[in-house]
mmCIF file of C-alpha atoms in Angstrom:
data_model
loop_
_atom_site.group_PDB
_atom_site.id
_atom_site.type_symbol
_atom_site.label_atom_id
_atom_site.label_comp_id
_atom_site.label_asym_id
_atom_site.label_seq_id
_atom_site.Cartn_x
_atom_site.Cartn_y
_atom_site.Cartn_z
ATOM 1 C CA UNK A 7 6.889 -40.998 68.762
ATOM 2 C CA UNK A 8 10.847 -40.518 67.586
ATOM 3 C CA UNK A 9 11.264 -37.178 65.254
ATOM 4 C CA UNK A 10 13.764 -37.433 62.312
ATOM 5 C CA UNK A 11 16.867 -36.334 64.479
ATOM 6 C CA UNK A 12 16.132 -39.166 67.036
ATOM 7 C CA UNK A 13 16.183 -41.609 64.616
ATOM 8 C CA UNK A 14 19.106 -40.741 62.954
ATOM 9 C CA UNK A 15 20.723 -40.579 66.268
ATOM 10 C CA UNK A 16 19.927 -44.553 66.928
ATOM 11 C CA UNK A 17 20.416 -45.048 63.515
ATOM 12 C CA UNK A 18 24.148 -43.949 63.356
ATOM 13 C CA UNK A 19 24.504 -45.470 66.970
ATOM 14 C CA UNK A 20 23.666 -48.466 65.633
ATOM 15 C CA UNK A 21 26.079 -48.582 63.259
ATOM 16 C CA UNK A 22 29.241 -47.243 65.251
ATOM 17 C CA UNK A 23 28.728 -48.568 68.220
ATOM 18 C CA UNK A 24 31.405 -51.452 68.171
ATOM 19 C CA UNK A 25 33.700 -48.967 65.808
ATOM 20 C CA UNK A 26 36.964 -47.940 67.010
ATOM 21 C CA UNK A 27 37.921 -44.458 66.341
ATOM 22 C CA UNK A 28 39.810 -44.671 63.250
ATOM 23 C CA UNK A 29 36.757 -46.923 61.906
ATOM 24 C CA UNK A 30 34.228 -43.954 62.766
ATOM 25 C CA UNK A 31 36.404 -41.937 61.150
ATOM 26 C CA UNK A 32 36.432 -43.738 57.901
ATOM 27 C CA UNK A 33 33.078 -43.769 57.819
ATOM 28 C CA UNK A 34 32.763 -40.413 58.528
ATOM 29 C CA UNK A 35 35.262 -39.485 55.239
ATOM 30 C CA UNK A 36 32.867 -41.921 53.266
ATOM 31 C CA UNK A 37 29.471 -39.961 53.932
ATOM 32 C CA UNK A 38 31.332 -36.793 53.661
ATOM 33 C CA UNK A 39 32.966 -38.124 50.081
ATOM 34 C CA UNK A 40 29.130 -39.113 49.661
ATOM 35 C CA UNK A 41 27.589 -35.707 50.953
ATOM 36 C CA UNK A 42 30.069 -34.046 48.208
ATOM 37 C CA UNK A 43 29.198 -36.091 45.317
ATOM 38 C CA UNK A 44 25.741 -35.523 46.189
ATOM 39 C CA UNK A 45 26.650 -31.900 46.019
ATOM 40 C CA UNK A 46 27.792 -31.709 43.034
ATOM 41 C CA UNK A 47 25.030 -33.671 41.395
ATOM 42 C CA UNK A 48 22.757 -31.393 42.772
ATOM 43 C CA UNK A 49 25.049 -28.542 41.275
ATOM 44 C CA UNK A 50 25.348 -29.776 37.597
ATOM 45 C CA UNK A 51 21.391 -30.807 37.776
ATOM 46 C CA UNK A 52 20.718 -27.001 38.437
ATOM 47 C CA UNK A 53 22.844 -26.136 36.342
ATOM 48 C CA UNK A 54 21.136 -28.111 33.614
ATOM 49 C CA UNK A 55 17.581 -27.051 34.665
ATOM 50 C CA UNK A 56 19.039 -23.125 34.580
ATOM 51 C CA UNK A 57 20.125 -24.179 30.617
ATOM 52 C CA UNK A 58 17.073 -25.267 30.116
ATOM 53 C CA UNK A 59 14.707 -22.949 30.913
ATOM 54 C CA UNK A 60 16.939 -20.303 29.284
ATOM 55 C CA UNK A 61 16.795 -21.846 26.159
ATOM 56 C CA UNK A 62 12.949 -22.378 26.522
ATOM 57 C CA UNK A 63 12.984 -18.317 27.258
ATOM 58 C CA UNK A 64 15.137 -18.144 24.225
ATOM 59 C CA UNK A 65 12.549 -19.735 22.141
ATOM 60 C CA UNK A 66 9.436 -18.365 23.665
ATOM 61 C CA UNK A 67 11.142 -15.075 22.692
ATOM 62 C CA UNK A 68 12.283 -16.317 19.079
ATOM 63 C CA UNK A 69 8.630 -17.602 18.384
ATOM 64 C CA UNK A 70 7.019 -13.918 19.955
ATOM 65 C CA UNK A 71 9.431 -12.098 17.649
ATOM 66 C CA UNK A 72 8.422 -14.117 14.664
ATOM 67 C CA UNK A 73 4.904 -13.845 15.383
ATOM 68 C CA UNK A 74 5.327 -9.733 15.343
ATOM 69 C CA UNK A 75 7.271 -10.165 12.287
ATOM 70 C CA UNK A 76 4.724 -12.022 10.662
ATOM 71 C CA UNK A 77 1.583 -10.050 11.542
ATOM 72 C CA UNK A 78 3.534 -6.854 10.277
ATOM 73 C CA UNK A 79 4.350 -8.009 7.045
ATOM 74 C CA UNK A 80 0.931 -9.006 6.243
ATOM 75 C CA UNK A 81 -0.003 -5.354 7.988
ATOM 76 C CA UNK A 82 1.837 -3.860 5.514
ATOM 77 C CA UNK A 83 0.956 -6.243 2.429
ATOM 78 C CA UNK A 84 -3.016 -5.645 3.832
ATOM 79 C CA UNK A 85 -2.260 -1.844 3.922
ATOM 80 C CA UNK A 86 -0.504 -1.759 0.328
ATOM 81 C CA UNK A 87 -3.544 -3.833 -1.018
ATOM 82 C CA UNK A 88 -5.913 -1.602 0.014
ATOM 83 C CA UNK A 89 -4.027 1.469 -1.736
ATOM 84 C CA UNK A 90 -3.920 -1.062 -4.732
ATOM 85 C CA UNK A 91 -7.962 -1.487 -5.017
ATOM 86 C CA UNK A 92 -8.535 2.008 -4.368
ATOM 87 C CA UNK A 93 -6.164 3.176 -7.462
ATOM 88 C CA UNK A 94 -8.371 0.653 -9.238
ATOM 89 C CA UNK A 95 -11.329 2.910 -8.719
ATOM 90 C CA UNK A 96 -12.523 5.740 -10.128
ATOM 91 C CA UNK A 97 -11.400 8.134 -7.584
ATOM 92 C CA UNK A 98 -8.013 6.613 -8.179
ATOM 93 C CA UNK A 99 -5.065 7.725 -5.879
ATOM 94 C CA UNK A 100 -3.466 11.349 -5.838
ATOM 95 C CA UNK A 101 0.164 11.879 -5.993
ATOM 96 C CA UNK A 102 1.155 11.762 -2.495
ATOM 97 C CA UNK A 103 -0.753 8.090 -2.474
ATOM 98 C CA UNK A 104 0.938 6.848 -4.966
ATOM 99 C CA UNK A 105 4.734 7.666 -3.646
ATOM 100 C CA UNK A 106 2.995 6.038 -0.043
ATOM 101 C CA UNK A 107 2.371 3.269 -2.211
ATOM 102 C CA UNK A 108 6.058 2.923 -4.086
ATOM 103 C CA UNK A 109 7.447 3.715 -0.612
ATOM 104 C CA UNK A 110 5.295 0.772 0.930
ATOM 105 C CA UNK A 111 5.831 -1.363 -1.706
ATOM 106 C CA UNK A 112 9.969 -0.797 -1.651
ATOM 107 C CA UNK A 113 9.863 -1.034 2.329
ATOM 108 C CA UNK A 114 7.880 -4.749 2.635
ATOM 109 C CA UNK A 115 10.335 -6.077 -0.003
ATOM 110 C CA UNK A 116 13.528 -4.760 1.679
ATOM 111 C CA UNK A 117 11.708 -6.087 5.679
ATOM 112 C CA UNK A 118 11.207 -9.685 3.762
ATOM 113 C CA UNK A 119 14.662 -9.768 2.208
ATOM 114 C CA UNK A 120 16.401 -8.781 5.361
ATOM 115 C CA UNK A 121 14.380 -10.948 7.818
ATOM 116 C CA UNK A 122 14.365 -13.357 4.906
ATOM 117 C CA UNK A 123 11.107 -14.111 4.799
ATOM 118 C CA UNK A 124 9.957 -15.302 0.822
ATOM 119 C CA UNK A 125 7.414 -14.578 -0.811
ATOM 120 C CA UNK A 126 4.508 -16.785 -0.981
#
């Protein structure tokens, strides 16, 4: 059985056997002009796949940031709702609670209005 090379040899025989020199050339400068297209193909189609799986990085990232975002505010809305119901109670809050809870209730709203996230 022929391997590859061997049958690319008779194949390229074939076809050059009746050329003349400057013929074989030519067709030499056409499969390198080929080969070089080719190249470059390949080059821009990298290129693109590189782009692309940036920009799916990019978003992966994006949506994991949002995500965090999003489970913190409603950390901190969960958190400030719990100091809420407790000041409801008898026990109430003490001082230092209830500055926790201003403080808590000043940082959320400043963390929504910077990441711009509105309230619902």
């Amino acid at each position: 059985m022929l391997d590859e090379n061997e049958l690319l040899f008779d194949e390229l025989y074939e076809k050059t056997k009746d050329c003349g020199r400057v013929q074989f050339i030519n067709l030499l400068m056409e499969k390198e002009r080929e080969s070089q297209e080719l190249k470059k193909q390949l080059d821009e189609l990298q290129t693109l796949y590189n782009n692309m799986f940036k920009c799916h990085c990019n978003r992966v990232q994006v949506e994991t940031l949002l995500s965090q975002q999003k489970e913190f505010i409603e950390y901190l809305e969960d958190y400030i709702d719990a100091l809420k119901q407790q000041k409801e109670t008898v026990e109430g809050l003490d001082i230092g609670e209830e500055h926790i809870l201003m403080i808590l209730e000043e940082v959320l709203e400043k963390y929504k209005e910077i990441t711009g996230v509105k309230d619902e």
